[in-house]
Structure formats: C-alpha cells, structure tokens
CSV table of C-alpha atoms in Angstrom, one decimal:
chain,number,residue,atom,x,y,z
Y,457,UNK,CA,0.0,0.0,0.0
Y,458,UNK,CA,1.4,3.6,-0.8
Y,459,UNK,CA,2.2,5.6,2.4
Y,460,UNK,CA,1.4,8.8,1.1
Y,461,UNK,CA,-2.1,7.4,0.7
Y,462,UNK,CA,-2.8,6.1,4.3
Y,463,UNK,CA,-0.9,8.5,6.5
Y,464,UNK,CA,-0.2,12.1,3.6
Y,465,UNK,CA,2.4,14.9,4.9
Y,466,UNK,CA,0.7,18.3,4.4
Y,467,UNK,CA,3.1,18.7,1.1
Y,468,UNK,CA,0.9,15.9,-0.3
Y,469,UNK,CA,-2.7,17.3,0.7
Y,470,UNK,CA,-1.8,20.6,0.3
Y,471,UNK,CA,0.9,21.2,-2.8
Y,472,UNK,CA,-1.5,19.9,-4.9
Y,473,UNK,CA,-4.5,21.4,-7.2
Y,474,UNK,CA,-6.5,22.7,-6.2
Y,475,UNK,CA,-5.5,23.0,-2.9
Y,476,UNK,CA,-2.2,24.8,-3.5
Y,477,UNK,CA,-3.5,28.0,-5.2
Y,478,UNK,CA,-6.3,28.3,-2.2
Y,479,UNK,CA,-3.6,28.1,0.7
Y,480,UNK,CA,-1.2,30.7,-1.4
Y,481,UNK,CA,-4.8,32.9,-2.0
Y,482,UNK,CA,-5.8,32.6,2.1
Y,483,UNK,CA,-1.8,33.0,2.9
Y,484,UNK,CA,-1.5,36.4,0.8
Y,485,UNK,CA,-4.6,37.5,2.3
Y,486,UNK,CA,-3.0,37.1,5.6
Y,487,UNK,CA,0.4,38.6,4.9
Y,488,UNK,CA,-1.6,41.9,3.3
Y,489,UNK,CA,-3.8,41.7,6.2
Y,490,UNK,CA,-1.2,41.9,8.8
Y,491,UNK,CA,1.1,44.2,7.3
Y,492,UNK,CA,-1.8,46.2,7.0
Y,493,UNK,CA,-1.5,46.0,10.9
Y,494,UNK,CA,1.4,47.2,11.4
Y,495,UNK,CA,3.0,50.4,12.3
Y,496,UNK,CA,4.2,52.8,9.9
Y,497,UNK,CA,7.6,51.3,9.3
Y,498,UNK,CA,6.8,48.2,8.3
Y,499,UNK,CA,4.2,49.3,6.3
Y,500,UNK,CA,6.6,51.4,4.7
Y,501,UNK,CA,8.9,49.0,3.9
Y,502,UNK,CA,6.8,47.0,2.3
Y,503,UNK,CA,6.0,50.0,-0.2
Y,504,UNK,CA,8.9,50.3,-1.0
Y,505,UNK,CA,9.6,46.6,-1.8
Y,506,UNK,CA,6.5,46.4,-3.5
Y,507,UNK,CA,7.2,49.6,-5.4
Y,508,UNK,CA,10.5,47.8,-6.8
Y,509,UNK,CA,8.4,44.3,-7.3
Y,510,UNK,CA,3.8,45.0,-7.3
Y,511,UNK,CA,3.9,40.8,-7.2
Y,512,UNK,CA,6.4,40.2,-4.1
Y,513,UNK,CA,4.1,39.1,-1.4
Y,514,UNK,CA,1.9,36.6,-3.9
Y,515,UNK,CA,5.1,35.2,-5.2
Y,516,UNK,CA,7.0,34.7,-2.1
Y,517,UNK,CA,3.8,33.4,-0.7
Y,518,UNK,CA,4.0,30.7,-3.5
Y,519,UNK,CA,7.4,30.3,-3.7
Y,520,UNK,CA,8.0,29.9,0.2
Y,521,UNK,CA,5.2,27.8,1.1
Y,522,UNK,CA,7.1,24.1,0.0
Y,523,UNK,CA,9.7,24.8,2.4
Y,524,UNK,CA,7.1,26.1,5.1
Y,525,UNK,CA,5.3,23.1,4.9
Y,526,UNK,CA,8.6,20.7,5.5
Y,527,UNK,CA,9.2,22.6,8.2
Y,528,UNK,CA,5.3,22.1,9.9
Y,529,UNK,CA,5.9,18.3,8.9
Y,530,UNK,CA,7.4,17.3,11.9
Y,531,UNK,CA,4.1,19.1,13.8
Y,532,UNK,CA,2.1,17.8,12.0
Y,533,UNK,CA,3.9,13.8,12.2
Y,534,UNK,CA,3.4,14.9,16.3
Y,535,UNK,CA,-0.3,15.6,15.7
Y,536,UNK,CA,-1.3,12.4,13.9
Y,537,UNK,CA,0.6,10.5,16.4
Y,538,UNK,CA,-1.8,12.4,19.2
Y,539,UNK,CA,-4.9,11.3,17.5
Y,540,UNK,CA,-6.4,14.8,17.8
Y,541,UNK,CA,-8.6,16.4,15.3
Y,542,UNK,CA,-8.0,19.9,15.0
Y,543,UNK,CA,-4.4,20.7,13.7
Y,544,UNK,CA,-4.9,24.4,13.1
Y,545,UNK,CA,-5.7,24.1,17.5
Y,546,UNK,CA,-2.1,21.8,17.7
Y,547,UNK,CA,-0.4,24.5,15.6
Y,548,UNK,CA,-1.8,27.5,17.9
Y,549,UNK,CA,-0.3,26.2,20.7
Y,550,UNK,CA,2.6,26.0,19.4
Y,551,UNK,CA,2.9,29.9,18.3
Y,552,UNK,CA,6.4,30.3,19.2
Y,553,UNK,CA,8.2,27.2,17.3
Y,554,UNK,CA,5.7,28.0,14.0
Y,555,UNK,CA,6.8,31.7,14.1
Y,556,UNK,CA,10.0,30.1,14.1
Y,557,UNK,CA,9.4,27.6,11.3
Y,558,UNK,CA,8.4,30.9,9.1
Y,559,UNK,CA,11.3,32.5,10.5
Y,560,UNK,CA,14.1,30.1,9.5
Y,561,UNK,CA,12.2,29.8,6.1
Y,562,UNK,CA,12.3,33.3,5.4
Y,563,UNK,CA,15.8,34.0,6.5
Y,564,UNK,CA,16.8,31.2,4.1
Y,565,UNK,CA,15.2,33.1,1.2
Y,566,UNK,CA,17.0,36.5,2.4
Y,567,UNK,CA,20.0,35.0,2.0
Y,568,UNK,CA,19.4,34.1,-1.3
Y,569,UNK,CA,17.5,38.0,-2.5
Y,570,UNK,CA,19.7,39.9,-5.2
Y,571,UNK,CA,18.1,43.0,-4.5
Y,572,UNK,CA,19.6,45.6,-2.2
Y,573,UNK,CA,16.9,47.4,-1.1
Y,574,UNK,CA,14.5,44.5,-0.5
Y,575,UNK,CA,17.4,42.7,1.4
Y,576,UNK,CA,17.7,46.0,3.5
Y,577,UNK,CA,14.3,46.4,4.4
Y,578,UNK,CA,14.0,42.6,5.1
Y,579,UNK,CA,17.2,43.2,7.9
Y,580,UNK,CA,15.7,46.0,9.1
Y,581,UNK,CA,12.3,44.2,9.9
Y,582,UNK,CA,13.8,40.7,10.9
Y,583,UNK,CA,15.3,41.9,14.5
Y,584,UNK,CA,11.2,42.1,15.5
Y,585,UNK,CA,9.9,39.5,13.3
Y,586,UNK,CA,9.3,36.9,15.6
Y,587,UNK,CA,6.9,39.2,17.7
Y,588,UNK,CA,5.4,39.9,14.3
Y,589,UNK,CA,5.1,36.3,13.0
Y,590,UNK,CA,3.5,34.7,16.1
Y,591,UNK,CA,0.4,37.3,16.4
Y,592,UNK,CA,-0.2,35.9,12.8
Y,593,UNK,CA,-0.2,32.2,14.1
Y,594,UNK,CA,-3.4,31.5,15.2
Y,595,UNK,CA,-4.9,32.8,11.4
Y,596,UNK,CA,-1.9,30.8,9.8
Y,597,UNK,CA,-3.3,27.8,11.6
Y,598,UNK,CA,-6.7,28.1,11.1
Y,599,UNK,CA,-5.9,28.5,7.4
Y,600,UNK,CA,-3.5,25.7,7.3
Y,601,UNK,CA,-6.1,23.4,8.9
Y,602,UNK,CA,-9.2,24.6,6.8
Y,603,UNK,CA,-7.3,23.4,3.6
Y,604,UNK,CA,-5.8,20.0,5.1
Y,605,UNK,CA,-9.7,19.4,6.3
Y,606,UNK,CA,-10.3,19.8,2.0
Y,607,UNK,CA,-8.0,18.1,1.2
Y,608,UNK,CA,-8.4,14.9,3.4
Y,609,UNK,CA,-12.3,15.5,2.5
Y,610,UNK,CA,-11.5,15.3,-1.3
C-alpha cells in the first residue's frame, strides 16, 4: 500500500491542485492583512519593496510555502501520532516554534534576495519579526487546517 495514501504529509494534501493556489490565496490574504496592521515602518517597507516588485508578497507566498510546509511536517507527524482532530488548534499552541518555522524559512530566502533594497528592508524588519510572526499564528493555523480538512475530504 502507498504511504502517502494512508498516512499524507501536508506537502501531499496541500501542494496539490486545487489545494495549493487556495492556501497561497488565504496566505496572501493574511500577509496583506497583517502588514496592514502594522506600524508605519513596516508598512513602509513593504511600499517600498513592493514599489520595486507589485507581485512580491503573492510570489513569495508561493514560492516559500514548500519549504514552510517541510518545516510544519514534523508538527504535524506529532499531531497524527496524538490522535487529535483539530491541527490548526495543535499549531496555535505551538505559536512560538511555528513563528520560528516561518522565520528560519524566510531567512533562508533572504539569503538568497539579489536585490539591495529588499534585502535591506528585510534586515531592518527581521530583528522584531518573531513578535510579528507569532500574532499571525493562530490565522496561519486556522488556514493551514481549513485546507488540510479539504484536502483529506477530497
């Protein structure tokens, strides 16, 4: 029998049409929504970035989510081994180590940015980020659970 089958990761329920482009869709909305939070340096940063790039926060959404969701496999292994039923709820109480597995995914892709001013304003938010990220956790959970609920549905 195929493991991926019986027991998926969340890169196989949720990488997958149509799953994928509805978690990027709910994970831009969150990313516009909390920036849209923020105070007026952050928000400024952002214009600027998106000034130099309109599609940065869609893309990066896209492009970063892979690598976010190999990082929240090991959570989510540690779920299914609980028996619960209500990930997005495992995942909130976790806030601190999921801010951290968006962290450690976004410094990656930093590190890798050709663009001055977008790795400048990226430094210049990342000292406060974690305080950032994990106000956005719970949302990030509930989204991330709402799709895998889809996709184990489909």
């Amino acid at each position: 029998m195929d493991n991926r089958m019986s027991d998926p990761t969340l890169a196989d329920m949720l990488l997958v049409p149509p799953h994928f482009d509805g978690l990027v869709a709910d994970g831009q909305r969150l990313v516009e929504a909390e920036i849209d939070r923020k105070g007026m340096t952050v928000r400024t940063a952002v214009r600027m970035v998106k000034k130099i790039k309109p599609t940065i926060v869609q893309r990066t959404v896209r492009e970063l989510m892979p690598d976010f969701l190999a990082e929240l496999e090991p959570c989510h292994a540690e779920f299914k081994a609980t028996d619960g039923n209500d990930f997005g709820a495992y995942l909130a109480a976790r806030e601190e180590r999921v801010a951290e597995a968006v962290l450690q995914v976004a410094d990656r892709r930093a590190e890798r940015i050709g663009s001055r001013p977008i790795r400048s304003a990226y430094s210049r938010m990342r000292a406060r980020a974690i305080t950032e990220v994990r106000s956005a956790v719970p949302e990030l959970a509930r989204i991330i659970e709402r799709h895998r609920r889809q996709a184990l549905a489909d």
